[in-house]
Amino acid sequence: MLRIHFTGEDLARLRMAPGPDTLWETILSFHRLRDRRGASVFGEWRQETRGRLSGETRLLSAVVPCRGYFPDFLTPPHGPHSLDAGLMRIRETGPERLDAELSRLPGGRPTTGWAAALADGCTTQLGRLADALAAYHQAAVSPYWPHIQARVDADRAARGRALLDGGASELLDSLPPMLRWRAPVLEADYPVDRELHLNGRGLLLQPSFFCRRTPVALHDPKLPPVLVYPVTHTQAPYESPPGPGRTTSLGRLVGHTRSSVLMAIGNGCTTSELARRAGVSLASASQHAAVLRDAGLLVTLRHGNSVLHTLTPLGSALLCGGTPHVPRPRRPSPSPQSSIPERSTPATM
């Protein structure tokens, strides 16, 4: 069990991440890729992703074990959508930190191969690792980013509603079942027993699509505290842009009433609020929400005794007359010094 100890100052500094984090999703998706569980959500994604990979997994496996600890330097704070900024932070990791964090791997400090040179602080190997992360992200995460963002945004809306209804304590009490708020301690299901004292630094809550079953925290207690926890999954991730079946569903949206319902959702609302805002009956609001959800324009998440509807990036783009932004980092061109070895194929802390 992980026990996170809050003070009054920590509750005042509790905050939600502004969106999905590219590097957390990249590292945790690599865990899901090697995990056979969760086939209903991740099975098709695994098959599609493996078909796009070309050797990145062997390199990443040397520093990201199948389960348990992985180095903190792989998930630096860099902003929710900036993969380039995160990779730059990784490239700037100092040799002492590399040695210390790689020495904590289950097999101890690497003694052979490229990982040993990385532990020695070799900047060429650090760049090679960053290139492999960028290539893996492009294959495994980037094609599904709108879906990942929609699920995280839906979770954020539910937590924001809880914060407005009852403050920080209500927000902590609204977190998924593997997290339990027993003031002044937040308890979490965890592979090992650990005590984390925030000591006035506050806590960043980071919802994650690829986190599964248990939350994840940084190993080093001196780093800014962050708790990554799994969002609720209602469907498997799909690639963007949507396929023909989803396009057919979009055709059902034609009509003034349904457009009004879509606009009424705003930053998130319950079905009752949606009916009131759109001027329709409760049953009609529920029916329209179901059609919008089937078309991939909104996400519905249970909040207490009601449900909360939020727009997906596609739904927001439809209202704005644009297209959802899908970050697609360029696949790095391997140089002779940074070529990626050929393919081989956590549960997290």
Tab-separated table of C-alpha atoms in Angstrom, residues 156-174 268-270 273 276-277 301-308:
chain	number	residue	atom	x	y	z
A	156	ARG	CA	-10.783	15.737	-15.399
A	157	ALA	CA	-14.344	16.975	-15.780
A	158	ALA	CA	-15.547	14.512	-13.132
A	159	ARG	CA	-12.782	15.557	-10.719
A	160	GLY	CA	-13.462	19.229	-11.417
A	161	ARG	CA	-17.141	18.758	-10.641
A	162	ALA	CA	-16.208	17.067	-7.356
A	163	LEU	CA	-13.871	19.940	-6.484
A	164	LEU	CA	-16.624	22.503	-7.133
A	165	ASP	CA	-19.136	20.486	-5.115
A	166	GLY	CA	-17.014	19.840	-2.026
A	167	GLY	CA	-13.454	21.123	-2.320
A	168	ALA	CA	-10.173	19.204	-2.234
A	169	SER	CA	-11.471	16.503	0.100
A	170	GLU	CA	-14.397	15.765	-2.216
A	171	LEU	CA	-12.002	15.588	-5.178
A	172	LEU	CA	-9.782	13.063	-3.398
A	173	ASP	CA	-12.832	11.085	-2.320
A	174	SER	CA	-14.023	10.919	-5.955
A	268	GLY	CA	-19.293	19.108	-19.134
A	269	CYS	CA	-22.736	18.526	-17.704
A	270	THR	CA	-25.050	15.859	-16.331
A	273	GLU	CA	-28.330	19.788	-16.860
A	276	ARG	CA	-32.361	22.011	-19.018
A	277	ARG	CA	-29.738	23.806	-21.145
A	301	LEU	CA	-18.443	9.077	-17.199
A	302	ARG	CA	-20.330	8.183	-14.040
A	303	HIS	CA	-20.171	10.857	-11.346
A	304	GLY	CA	-21.793	9.871	-8.057
A	305	ASN	CA	-25.437	9.018	-8.732
A	306	SER	CA	-25.449	10.711	-12.138
A	307	VAL	CA	-23.403	10.689	-15.332
A	308	LEU	CA	-21.214	13.472	-16.709
